[in-house]
Coordinates of C-alpha atoms and ligand atoms in Angstrom, one line a residue:
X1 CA -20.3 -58.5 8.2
X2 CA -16.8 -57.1 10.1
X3 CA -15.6 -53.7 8.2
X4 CA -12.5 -53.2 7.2
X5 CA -11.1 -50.6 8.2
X6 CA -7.8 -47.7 7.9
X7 CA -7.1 -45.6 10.2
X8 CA -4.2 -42.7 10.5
X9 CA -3.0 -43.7 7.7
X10 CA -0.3 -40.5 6.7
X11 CA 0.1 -38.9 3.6
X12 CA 2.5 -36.1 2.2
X13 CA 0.9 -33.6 0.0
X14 CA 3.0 -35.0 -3.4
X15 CA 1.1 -38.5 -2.1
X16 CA 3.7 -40.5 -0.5
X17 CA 3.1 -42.4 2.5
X18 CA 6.5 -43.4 2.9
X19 CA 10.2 -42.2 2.4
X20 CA 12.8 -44.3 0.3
X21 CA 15.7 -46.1 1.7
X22 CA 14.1 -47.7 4.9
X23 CA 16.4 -48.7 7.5
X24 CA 16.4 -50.2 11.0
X25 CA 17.1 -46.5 12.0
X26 CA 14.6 -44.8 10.0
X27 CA 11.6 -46.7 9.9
X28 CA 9.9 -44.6 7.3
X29 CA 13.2 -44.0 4.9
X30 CA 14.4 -40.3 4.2
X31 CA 10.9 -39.1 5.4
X32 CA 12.1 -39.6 8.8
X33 CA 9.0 -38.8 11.6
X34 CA 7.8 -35.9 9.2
X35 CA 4.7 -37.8 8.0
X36 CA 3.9 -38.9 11.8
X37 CA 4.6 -35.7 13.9
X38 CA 1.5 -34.9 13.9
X39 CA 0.3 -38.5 15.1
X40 CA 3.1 -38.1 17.8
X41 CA 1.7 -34.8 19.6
X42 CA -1.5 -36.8 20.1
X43 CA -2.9 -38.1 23.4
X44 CA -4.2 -41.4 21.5
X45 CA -0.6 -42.1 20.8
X46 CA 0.7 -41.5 24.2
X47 CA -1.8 -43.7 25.2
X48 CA -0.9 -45.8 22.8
X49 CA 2.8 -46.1 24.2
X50 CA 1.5 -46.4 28.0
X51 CA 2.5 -42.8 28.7
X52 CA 0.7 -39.5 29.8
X53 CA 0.5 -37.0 28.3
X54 CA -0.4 -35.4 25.1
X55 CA -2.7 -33.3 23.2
X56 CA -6.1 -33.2 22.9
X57 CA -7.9 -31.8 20.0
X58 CA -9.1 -32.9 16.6
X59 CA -6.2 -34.6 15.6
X60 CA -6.5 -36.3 18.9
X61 CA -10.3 -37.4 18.3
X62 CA -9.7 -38.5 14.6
X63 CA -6.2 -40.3 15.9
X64 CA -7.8 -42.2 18.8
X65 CA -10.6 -43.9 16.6
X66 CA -7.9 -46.0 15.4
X67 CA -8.8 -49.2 18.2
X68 CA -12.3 -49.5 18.8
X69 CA -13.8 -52.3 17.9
X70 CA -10.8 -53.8 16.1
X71 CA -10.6 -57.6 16.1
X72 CA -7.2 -58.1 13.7
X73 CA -4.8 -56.2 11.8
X74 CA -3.3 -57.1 8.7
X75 CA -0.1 -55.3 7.6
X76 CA 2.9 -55.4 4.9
X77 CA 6.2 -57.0 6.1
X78 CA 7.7 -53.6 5.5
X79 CA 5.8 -52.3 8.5
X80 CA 6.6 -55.1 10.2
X81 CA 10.6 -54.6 9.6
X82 CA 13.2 -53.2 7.5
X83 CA 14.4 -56.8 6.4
X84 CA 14.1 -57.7 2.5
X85 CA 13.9 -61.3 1.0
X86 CA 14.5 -64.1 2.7
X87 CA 15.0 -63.7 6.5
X88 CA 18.5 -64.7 7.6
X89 CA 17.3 -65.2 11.3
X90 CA 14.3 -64.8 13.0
X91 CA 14.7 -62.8 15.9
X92 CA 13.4 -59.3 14.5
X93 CA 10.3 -59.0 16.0
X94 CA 8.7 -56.0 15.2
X95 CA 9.4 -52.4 15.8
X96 CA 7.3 -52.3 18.9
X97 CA 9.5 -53.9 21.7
X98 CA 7.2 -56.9 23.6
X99 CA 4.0 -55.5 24.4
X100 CA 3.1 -54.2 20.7
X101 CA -0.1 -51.7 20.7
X102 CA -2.0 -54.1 18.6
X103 CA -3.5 -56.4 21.6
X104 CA -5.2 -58.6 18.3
X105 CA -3.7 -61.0 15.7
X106 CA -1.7 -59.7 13.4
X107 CA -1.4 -60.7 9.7
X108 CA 1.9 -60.0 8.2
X109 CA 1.6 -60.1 4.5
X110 CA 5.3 -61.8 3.2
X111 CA 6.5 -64.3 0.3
X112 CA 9.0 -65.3 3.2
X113 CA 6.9 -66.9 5.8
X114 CA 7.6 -67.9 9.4
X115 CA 6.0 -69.4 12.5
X116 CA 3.3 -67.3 14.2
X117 CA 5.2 -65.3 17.2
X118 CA 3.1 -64.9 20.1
X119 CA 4.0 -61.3 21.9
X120 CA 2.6 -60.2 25.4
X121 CA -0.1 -58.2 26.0
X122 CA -2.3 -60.5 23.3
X123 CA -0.6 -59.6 19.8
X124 CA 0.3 -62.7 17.5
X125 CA 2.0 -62.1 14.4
X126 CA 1.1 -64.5 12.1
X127 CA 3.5 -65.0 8.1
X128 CA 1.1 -65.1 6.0
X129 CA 1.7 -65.7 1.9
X130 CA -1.8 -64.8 0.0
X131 CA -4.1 -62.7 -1.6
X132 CA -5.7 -59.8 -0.2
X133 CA -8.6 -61.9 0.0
X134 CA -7.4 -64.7 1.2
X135 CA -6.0 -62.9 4.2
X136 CA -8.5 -61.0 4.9
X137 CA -10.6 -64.3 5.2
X138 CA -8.1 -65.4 8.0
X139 CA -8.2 -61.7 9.3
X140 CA -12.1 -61.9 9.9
X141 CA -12.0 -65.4 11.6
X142 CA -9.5 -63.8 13.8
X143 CA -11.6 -61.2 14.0
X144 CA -15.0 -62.7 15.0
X145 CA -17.7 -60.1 15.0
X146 CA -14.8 -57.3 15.0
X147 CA -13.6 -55.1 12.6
X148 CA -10.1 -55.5 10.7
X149 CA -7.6 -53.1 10.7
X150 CA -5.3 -52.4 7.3
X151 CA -2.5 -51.2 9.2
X152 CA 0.0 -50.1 6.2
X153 CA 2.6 -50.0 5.0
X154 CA 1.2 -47.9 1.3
X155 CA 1.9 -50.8 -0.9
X156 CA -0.9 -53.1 1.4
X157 CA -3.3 -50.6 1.9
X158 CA -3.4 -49.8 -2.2
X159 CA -4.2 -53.5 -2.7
X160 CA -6.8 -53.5 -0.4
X161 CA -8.0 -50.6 -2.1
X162 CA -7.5 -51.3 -5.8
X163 CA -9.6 -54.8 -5.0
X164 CA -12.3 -52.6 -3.2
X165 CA -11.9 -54.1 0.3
X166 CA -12.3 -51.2 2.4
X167 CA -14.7 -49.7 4.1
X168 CA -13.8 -47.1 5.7
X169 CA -10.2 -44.8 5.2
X170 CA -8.9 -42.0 7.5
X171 CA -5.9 -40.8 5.6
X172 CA -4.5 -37.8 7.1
X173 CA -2.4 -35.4 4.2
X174 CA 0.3 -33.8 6.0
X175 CA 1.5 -31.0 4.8
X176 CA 5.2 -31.8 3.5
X177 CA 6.3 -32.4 0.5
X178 CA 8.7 -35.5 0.4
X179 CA 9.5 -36.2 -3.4
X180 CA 10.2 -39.7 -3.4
X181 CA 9.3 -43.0 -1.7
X182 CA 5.9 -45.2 -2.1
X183 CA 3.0 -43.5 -2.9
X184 CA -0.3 -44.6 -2.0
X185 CA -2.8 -43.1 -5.1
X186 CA -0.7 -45.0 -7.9
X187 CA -3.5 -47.3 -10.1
X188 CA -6.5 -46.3 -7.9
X189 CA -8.1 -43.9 -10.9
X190 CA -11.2 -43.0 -9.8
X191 CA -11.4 -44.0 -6.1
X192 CA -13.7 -41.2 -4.8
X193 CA -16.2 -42.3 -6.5
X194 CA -16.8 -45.3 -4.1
X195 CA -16.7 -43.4 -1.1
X196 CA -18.5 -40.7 0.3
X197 CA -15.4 -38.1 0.8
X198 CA -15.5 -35.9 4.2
X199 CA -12.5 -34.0 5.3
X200 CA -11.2 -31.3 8.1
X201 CA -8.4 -29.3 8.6
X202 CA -6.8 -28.8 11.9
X203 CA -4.7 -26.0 13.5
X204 CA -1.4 -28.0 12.8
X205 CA -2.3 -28.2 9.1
X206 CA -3.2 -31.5 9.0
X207 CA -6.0 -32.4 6.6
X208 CA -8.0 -35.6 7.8
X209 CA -10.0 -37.6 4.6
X210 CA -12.6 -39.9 5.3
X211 CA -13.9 -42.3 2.8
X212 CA -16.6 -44.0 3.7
X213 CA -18.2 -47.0 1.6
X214 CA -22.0 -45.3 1.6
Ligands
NAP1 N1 2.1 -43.3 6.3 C1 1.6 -44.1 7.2 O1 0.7 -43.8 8.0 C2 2.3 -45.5 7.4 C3 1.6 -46.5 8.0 C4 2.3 -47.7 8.1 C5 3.6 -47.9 7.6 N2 4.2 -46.9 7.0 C6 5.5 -47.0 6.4 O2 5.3 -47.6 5.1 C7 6.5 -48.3 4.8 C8 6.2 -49.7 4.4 O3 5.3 -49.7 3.3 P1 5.7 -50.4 1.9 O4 4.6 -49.9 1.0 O5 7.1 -50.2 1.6 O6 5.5 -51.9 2.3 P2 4.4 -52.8 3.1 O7 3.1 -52.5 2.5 O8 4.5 -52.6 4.6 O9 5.0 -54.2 2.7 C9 5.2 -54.6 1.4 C10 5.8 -56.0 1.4 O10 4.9 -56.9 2.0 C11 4.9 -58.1 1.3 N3 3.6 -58.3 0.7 C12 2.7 -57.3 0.4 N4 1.6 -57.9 -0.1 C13 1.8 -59.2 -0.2 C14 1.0 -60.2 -0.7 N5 -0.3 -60.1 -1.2 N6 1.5 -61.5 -0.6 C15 2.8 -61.7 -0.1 N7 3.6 -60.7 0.4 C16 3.1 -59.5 0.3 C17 6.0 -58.0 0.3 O11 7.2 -58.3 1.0 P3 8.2 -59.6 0.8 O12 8.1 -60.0 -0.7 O13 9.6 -59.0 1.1 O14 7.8 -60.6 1.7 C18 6.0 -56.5 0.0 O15 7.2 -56.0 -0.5 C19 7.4 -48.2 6.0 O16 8.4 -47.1 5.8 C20 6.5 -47.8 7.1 O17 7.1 -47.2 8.2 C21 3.5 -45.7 6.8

């Protein structure tokens, strides 16, 4: 069967994976790029964004894992956008302008759903109210013989992970410490002991984790 995957998922070194007070200017709240920088210097997300450029590396090799073989993505609507509740207009569409870097469907995890919005460049976001199960389920029909991607924001990935869905997890601890926001460890007690734990530390001070379902 399809793995289900996480990939660059960042982490500060108090275990938050995003700041507080998210806003259409700060995507990631008070955190601001902090927990990304490291993410930004590489060539996978350059390439990601259509440009040259970048650095190559071990960041760069772990980063640019992040596509291959990839059939769908599920995310959190707070990845999606910095809206709460109800929306009061569709037009947001995403933080990624019309060509998103996802190239798959995209299941966006809400209680507020709304119709599927086709983007160019082959990225669908679909509303979608349910279980992590029940997503997932769509995610890997979506998916066909592909893996699926938990894209974030913390509070999706930790579901995925308190109901054991994942297979594999690349969470890279950053080293800042934020001292607030949403942290991705809360109610996982225990969680190494599912995985088989590798990890490496780069030059920048990154420290990549891998968990891997053995
Ligand atoms: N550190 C990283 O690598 C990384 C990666 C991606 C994103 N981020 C950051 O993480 C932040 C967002 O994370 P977050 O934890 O605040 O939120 P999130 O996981 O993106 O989204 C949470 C929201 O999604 C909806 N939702 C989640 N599960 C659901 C379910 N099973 N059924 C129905 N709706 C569900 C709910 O929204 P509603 O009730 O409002 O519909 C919930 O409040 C952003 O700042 C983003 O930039 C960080």
């Amino acid at each position: 069967m399809s793995r289900v995957r996480v990939h660059n998922f960042s982490v500060s070194l108090d275990g938050f994976a995003a700041g507080e007070g998210q806003t259409l200017e700060a995507p990631f709240g008070h955190a601001g790029t902090r927990l990304v920088e490291w993410f930004f210097r590489t060539r996978a997300f350059h390439e990601m964004q259509g440009r040259a450029g970048g650095d190559g590396g071990v960041d760069d090799a772990l980063a640019s894992a992040w596509g291959a073989g990839i059939g769908a993505e599920i995310m959190g609507r707070n990845k999606f956008g910095p809206q709460r509740g109800p929306w009061t207009d569709e037009e947001w569409k995403g933080w990624w302008g019309e060509n998103p870097p996802f190239h798959t469907p995209v299941f966006v995890l809400t209680h507020h759903p709304r119709p599927s919005l086709e983007m160019e460049g082959g990225t669908v976001f679909h509303f979608v109210d349910a279980s992590p199960q029940e997503v997932l389920k769509q995610a890997r029909e979506a998916a066909g013989d592909l893996d699926v991607r938990i894209g974030g924001g913390p509070t999706t990935v930790r579901q995925f992970l308190a109901e054991d869905l994942v297979d594999h997890l690349h969470v890279a601890v950053v080293p800042i410490v934020l001292g607030r926001g949403e942290r991705l460890w809360d109610g996982l007690e225990g969680l190494e002991q599912r995985f088989r734990v590798e990890s490496v530390t780069t030059p920048g001070g990154t420290t990549h984790l891998t968990f891997t379902r053995p």
